[in-house]
């Protein structure tokens, strides 16, 4: 049974090493029947290419806030209206801080702020960044606004440390 059949999932990918996990996440979402569109930050594109995620999602990947090819340059609004849910995975400390502040300085923040559908975050960062009081305050504020959180997991991190901060496995 495809539990996400007919659902539109907007996957936001931010600039952390866990961005590579987004490829498998797209595959799993599509296997459950979802239509997936991807928004990548500039940092995410340093870890994994838009072409990879386009091939896996079957849809163009969106990267620019002011995309002149988008209808009336309002691509962020069209994407926000299209989504039945937004999942940001990985969600970096920087992304969550900008979102908590209400900044719309890139496409992913703008779409997330404009979206009235449920938003879920999958945090991924070094354990010290996760444990930082500023990060914890931002996460609590975002959850108080109704955003959902998946993780992070406890385990070995790319930096070699062990602790909370790993993105959950797709």
PDB file of C-alpha atoms in Angstrom:
ATOM      1  CA  UNK A   1       0.000   0.000   0.000  1.00  0.00           C
ATOM      2  CA  UNK A   2       1.358   3.417  -0.942  1.00  0.00           C
ATOM      3  CA  UNK A   3       0.798   5.524   2.156  1.00  0.00           C
ATOM      4  CA  UNK A   4       1.701   8.775   0.388  1.00  0.00           C
ATOM      5  CA  UNK A   5      -0.185   8.129  -2.836  1.00  0.00           C
ATOM      6  CA  UNK A   6      -1.132  11.409  -4.485  1.00  0.00           C
ATOM      7  CA  UNK A   7       0.663  13.543  -1.897  1.00  0.00           C
ATOM      8  CA  UNK A   8       2.973  16.391  -2.889  1.00  0.00           C
ATOM      9  CA  UNK A   9       6.108  16.452  -0.748  1.00  0.00           C
ATOM     10  CA  UNK A  10       8.489  19.377  -1.006  1.00  0.00           C
ATOM     11  CA  UNK A  11      11.923  18.243   0.143  1.00  0.00           C
ATOM     12  CA  UNK A  12      14.268  20.990   1.283  1.00  0.00           C
ATOM     13  CA  UNK A  13      17.956  20.106   1.292  1.00  0.00           C
ATOM     14  CA  UNK A  14      20.405  22.306   3.198  1.00  0.00           C
ATOM     15  CA  UNK A  15      24.196  22.437   3.243  1.00  0.00           C
ATOM     16  CA  UNK A  16      25.383  19.694   5.540  1.00  0.00           C
ATOM     17  CA  UNK A  17      27.223  16.460   4.886  1.00  0.00           C
ATOM     18  CA  UNK A  18      23.939  14.600   5.464  1.00  0.00           C
ATOM     19  CA  UNK A  19      22.665  16.088   2.180  1.00  0.00           C
ATOM     20  CA  UNK A  20      23.713  12.832   0.523  1.00  0.00           C
ATOM     21  CA  UNK A  21      20.916  11.076   2.444  1.00  0.00           C
ATOM     22  CA  UNK A  22      18.341  13.126   0.537  1.00  0.00           C
ATOM     23  CA  UNK A  23      18.865  10.908  -2.516  1.00  0.00           C
ATOM     24  CA  UNK A  24      17.654   7.816  -0.660  1.00  0.00           C
ATOM     25  CA  UNK A  25      14.877   9.804   0.998  1.00  0.00           C
ATOM     26  CA  UNK A  26      13.536  10.842  -2.418  1.00  0.00           C
ATOM     27  CA  UNK A  27      13.596   7.233  -3.575  1.00  0.00           C
ATOM     28  CA  UNK A  28      11.657   6.103  -0.501  1.00  0.00           C
ATOM     29  CA  UNK A  29       9.081   8.903  -0.742  1.00  0.00           C
ATOM     30  CA  UNK A  30       8.419   8.069  -4.386  1.00  0.00           C
ATOM     31  CA  UNK A  31       8.155   4.363  -3.562  1.00  0.00           C
ATOM     32  CA  UNK A  32       5.345   5.306  -1.146  1.00  0.00           C
ATOM     33  CA  UNK A  33       3.516   7.098  -3.977  1.00  0.00           C
ATOM     34  CA  UNK A  34       4.484  10.717  -3.298  1.00  0.00           C
ATOM     35  CA  UNK A  35       5.304  13.276  -5.940  1.00  0.00           C
ATOM     36  CA  UNK A  36       8.529  14.926  -4.791  1.00  0.00           C
ATOM     37  CA  UNK A  37       9.895  18.321  -5.694  1.00  0.00           C
ATOM     38  CA  UNK A  38      13.218  19.500  -4.315  1.00  0.00           C
ATOM     39  CA  UNK A  39      14.493  22.898  -3.180  1.00  0.00           C
ATOM     40  CA  UNK A  40      18.237  23.082  -2.511  1.00  0.00           C
ATOM     41  CA  UNK A  41      20.213  25.791  -0.766  1.00  0.00           C
ATOM     42  CA  UNK A  42      23.529  26.974  -2.192  1.00  0.00           C
ATOM     43  CA  UNK A  43      25.321  25.039   0.546  1.00  0.00           C
ATOM     44  CA  UNK A  44      23.484  21.820  -0.301  1.00  0.00           C
ATOM     45  CA  UNK A  45      24.723  22.094  -3.874  1.00  0.00           C
ATOM     46  CA  UNK A  46      28.289  21.866  -2.557  1.00  0.00           C
ATOM     47  CA  UNK A  47      27.547  18.378  -1.198  1.00  0.00           C
ATOM     48  CA  UNK A  48      25.242  16.868  -3.845  1.00  0.00           C
ATOM     49  CA  UNK A  49      24.246  18.076  -7.295  1.00  0.00           C
ATOM     50  CA  UNK A  50      20.801  19.222  -8.385  1.00  0.00           C
ATOM     51  CA  UNK A  51      21.105  16.851 -11.358  1.00  0.00           C
ATOM     52  CA  UNK A  52      21.256  13.837  -9.035  1.00  0.00           C
ATOM     53  CA  UNK A  53      18.124  14.886  -7.168  1.00  0.00           C
ATOM     54  CA  UNK A  54      16.349  15.813 -10.403  1.00  0.00           C
ATOM     55  CA  UNK A  55      17.024  12.354 -11.809  1.00  0.00           C
ATOM     56  CA  UNK A  56      15.699  10.683  -8.658  1.00  0.00           C
ATOM     57  CA  UNK A  57      12.657  12.927  -8.169  1.00  0.00           C
ATOM     58  CA  UNK A  58      11.686  13.132 -11.825  1.00  0.00           C
ATOM     59  CA  UNK A  59      11.178  16.884 -11.417  1.00  0.00           C
ATOM     60  CA  UNK A  60      13.330  19.978 -11.896  1.00  0.00           C
ATOM     61  CA  UNK A  61      15.223  21.019  -8.774  1.00  0.00           C
ATOM     62  CA  UNK A  62      14.641  24.561  -7.546  1.00  0.00           C
ATOM     63  CA  UNK A  63      17.612  26.579  -6.318  1.00  0.00           C
ATOM     64  CA  UNK A  64      16.997  30.298  -6.893  1.00  0.00           C
ATOM     65  CA  UNK A  65      14.708  32.633  -4.979  1.00  0.00           C
ATOM     66  CA  UNK A  66      14.363  34.994  -7.917  1.00  0.00           C
ATOM     67  CA  UNK A  67      13.927  32.478 -10.708  1.00  0.00           C
ATOM     68  CA  UNK A  68      12.931  34.475 -13.763  1.00  0.00           C
ATOM     69  CA  UNK A  69      11.495  31.364 -15.407  1.00  0.00           C
ATOM     70  CA  UNK A  70       8.957  30.995 -12.592  1.00  0.00           C
ATOM     71  CA  UNK A  71       5.587  32.528 -13.283  1.00  0.00           C
ATOM     72  CA  UNK A  72       5.726  36.239 -12.356  1.00  0.00           C
ATOM     73  CA  UNK A  73       8.907  35.449 -10.376  1.00  0.00           C
ATOM     74  CA  UNK A  74       6.682  34.071  -7.618  1.00  0.00           C
ATOM     75  CA  UNK A  75       8.110  30.566  -7.625  1.00  0.00           C
ATOM     76  CA  UNK A  76       8.270  30.419  -3.847  1.00  0.00           C
ATOM     77  CA  UNK A  77       4.522  31.021  -3.590  1.00  0.00           C
ATOM     78  CA  UNK A  78       3.709  28.439  -6.261  1.00  0.00           C
ATOM     79  CA  UNK A  79       5.886  25.841  -4.516  1.00  0.00           C
ATOM     80  CA  UNK A  80       4.351  26.643  -1.120  1.00  0.00           C
ATOM     81  CA  UNK A  81       0.827  26.224  -2.519  1.00  0.00           C
ATOM     82  CA  UNK A  82       1.778  22.988  -4.320  1.00  0.00           C
ATOM     83  CA  UNK A  83       3.092  21.230  -1.196  1.00  0.00           C
ATOM     84  CA  UNK A  84       0.970  18.979   0.997  1.00  0.00           C
ATOM     85  CA  UNK A  85       3.957  18.896   3.353  1.00  0.00           C
ATOM     86  CA  UNK A  86       7.475  20.296   3.550  1.00  0.00           C
ATOM     87  CA  UNK A  87      10.325  18.167   4.864  1.00  0.00           C
ATOM     88  CA  UNK A  88      13.712  19.809   5.351  1.00  0.00           C
ATOM     89  CA  UNK A  89      16.319  17.060   5.537  1.00  0.00           C
ATOM     90  CA  UNK A  90      18.981  17.790   6.513  1.00  0.00           C
ATOM     91  CA  UNK A  91      18.066  20.921   8.459  1.00  0.00           C
ATOM     92  CA  UNK A  92      21.257  22.699   9.494  1.00  0.00           C
ATOM     93  CA  UNK A  93      21.622  24.931  12.546  1.00  0.00           C
ATOM     94  CA  UNK A  94      21.976  27.920  10.213  1.00  0.00           C
ATOM     95  CA  UNK A  95      18.783  27.124   8.309  1.00  0.00           C
ATOM     96  CA  UNK A  96      16.787  26.676  11.510  1.00  0.00           C
ATOM     97  CA  UNK A  97      18.162  29.942  12.936  1.00  0.00           C
ATOM     98  CA  UNK A  98      17.170  31.864   9.802  1.00  0.00           C
ATOM     99  CA  UNK A  99      13.741  30.219   9.773  1.00  0.00           C
ATOM    100  CA  UNK A 100      13.206  31.018  13.459  1.00  0.00           C
ATOM    101  CA  UNK A 101      14.019  34.670  12.712  1.00  0.00           C
ATOM    102  CA  UNK A 102      11.516  34.710   9.858  1.00  0.00           C
ATOM    103  CA  UNK A 103      14.174  35.451   7.256  1.00  0.00           C
ATOM    104  CA  UNK A 104      13.295  34.739   3.638  1.00  0.00           C
ATOM    105  CA  UNK A 105      16.710  35.346   2.112  1.00  0.00           C
ATOM    106  CA  UNK A 106      16.832  32.141   0.081  1.00  0.00           C
ATOM    107  CA  UNK A 107      14.264  30.034  -1.744  1.00  0.00           C
ATOM    108  CA  UNK A 108      13.947  27.356   0.929  1.00  0.00           C
ATOM    109  CA  UNK A 109      13.326  29.817   3.765  1.00  0.00           C
ATOM    110  CA  UNK A 110      10.849  31.772   1.625  1.00  0.00           C
ATOM    111  CA  UNK A 111       8.910  28.644   0.625  1.00  0.00           C
ATOM    112  CA  UNK A 112       8.835  27.345   4.191  1.00  0.00           C
ATOM    113  CA  UNK A 113       7.587  30.659   5.553  1.00  0.00           C
ATOM    114  CA  UNK A 114       4.924  30.921   2.828  1.00  0.00           C
ATOM    115  CA  UNK A 115       3.717  27.341   3.208  1.00  0.00           C
ATOM    116  CA  UNK A 116       0.529  26.672   5.147  1.00  0.00           C
ATOM    117  CA  UNK A 117       1.001  22.888   4.977  1.00  0.00           C
ATOM    118  CA  UNK A 118       2.770  20.941   7.746  1.00  0.00           C
ATOM    119  CA  UNK A 119       6.536  21.477   7.991  1.00  0.00           C
ATOM    120  CA  UNK A 120       8.962  18.905   9.388  1.00  0.00           C
ATOM    121  CA  UNK A 121      12.652  19.343  10.132  1.00  0.00           C
ATOM    122  CA  UNK A 122      15.324  16.641  10.308  1.00  0.00           C
ATOM    123  CA  UNK A 123      18.218  18.343  12.117  1.00  0.00           C
ATOM    124  CA  UNK A 124      21.771  17.364  11.226  1.00  0.00           C
ATOM    125  CA  UNK A 125      24.895  18.918  12.715  1.00  0.00           C
ATOM    126  CA  UNK A 126      27.857  18.370  15.018  1.00  0.00           C
ATOM    127  CA  UNK A 127      26.933  17.425  18.600  1.00  0.00           C
ATOM    128  CA  UNK A 128      28.318  20.695  20.009  1.00  0.00           C
ATOM    129  CA  UNK A 129      26.211  22.690  17.553  1.00  0.00           C
ATOM    130  CA  UNK A 130      23.125  20.649  18.460  1.00  0.00           C
ATOM    131  CA  UNK A 131      23.743  21.108  22.200  1.00  0.00           C
ATOM    132  CA  UNK A 132      24.338  24.863  21.861  1.00  0.00           C
ATOM    133  CA  UNK A 133      21.673  26.838  23.762  1.00  0.00           C
ATOM    134  CA  UNK A 134      21.028  29.029  20.706  1.00  0.00           C
ATOM    135  CA  UNK A 135      20.202  25.980  18.575  1.00  0.00           C
ATOM    136  CA  UNK A 136      18.000  24.513  21.290  1.00  0.00           C
ATOM    137  CA  UNK A 137      16.145  27.828  21.639  1.00  0.00           C
ATOM    138  CA  UNK A 138      15.569  27.982  17.874  1.00  0.00           C
ATOM    139  CA  UNK A 139      14.306  24.394  17.738  1.00  0.00           C
ATOM    140  CA  UNK A 140      11.924  24.997  20.651  1.00  0.00           C
ATOM    141  CA  UNK A 141      10.576  28.161  18.998  1.00  0.00           C
ATOM    142  CA  UNK A 142      10.016  26.374  15.675  1.00  0.00           C
ATOM    143  CA  UNK A 143       8.231  23.503  17.417  1.00  0.00           C
ATOM    144  CA  UNK A 144       6.085  26.001  19.336  1.00  0.00           C
ATOM    145  CA  UNK A 145       4.990  27.337  15.924  1.00  0.00           C
ATOM    146  CA  UNK A 146       3.799  23.865  14.989  1.00  0.00           C
ATOM    147  CA  UNK A 147       6.771  22.541  13.073  1.00  0.00           C
ATOM    148  CA  UNK A 148       7.560  18.870  13.551  1.00  0.00           C
ATOM    149  CA  UNK A 149      11.014  17.455  14.259  1.00  0.00           C
ATOM    150  CA  UNK A 150      12.510  14.104  13.342  1.00  0.00           C
ATOM    151  CA  UNK A 151      15.721  13.487  15.267  1.00  0.00           C
ATOM    152  CA  UNK A 152      18.518  14.039  15.463  1.00  0.00           C
ATOM    153  CA  UNK A 153      19.952  10.617  16.182  1.00  0.00           C
ATOM    154  CA  UNK A 154      22.787   9.731  18.512  1.00  0.00           C
ATOM    155  CA  UNK A 155      25.845   8.254  16.848  1.00  0.00           C
ATOM    156  CA  UNK A 156      29.099   8.747  15.014  1.00  0.00           C
ATOM    157  CA  UNK A 157      29.331  11.995  13.097  1.00  0.00           C
ATOM    158  CA  UNK A 158      31.293  12.956  10.009  1.00  0.00           C
ATOM    159  CA  UNK A 159      33.752  14.880  12.209  1.00  0.00           C
ATOM    160  CA  UNK A 160      34.571  11.670  14.094  1.00  0.00           C
ATOM    161  CA  UNK A 161      32.771  12.619  17.295  1.00  0.00           C
ATOM    162  CA  UNK A 162      29.943  10.623  18.814  1.00  0.00           C
ATOM    163  CA  UNK A 163      26.802  12.225  20.173  1.00  0.00           C
ATOM    164  CA  UNK A 164      23.451  13.713  19.231  1.00  0.00           C
ATOM    165  CA  UNK A 165      23.256  15.513  15.906  1.00  0.00           C
ATOM    166  CA  UNK A 166      23.180  12.864  13.170  1.00  0.00           C
ATOM    167  CA  UNK A 167      20.314  13.060  10.741  1.00  0.00           C
ATOM    168  CA  UNK A 168      18.000  10.088  11.120  1.00  0.00           C
ATOM    169  CA  UNK A 169      18.428   7.429   8.464  1.00  0.00           C
ATOM    170  CA  UNK A 170      15.768   7.678   5.747  1.00  0.00           C
TER     171      UNK A 170
END
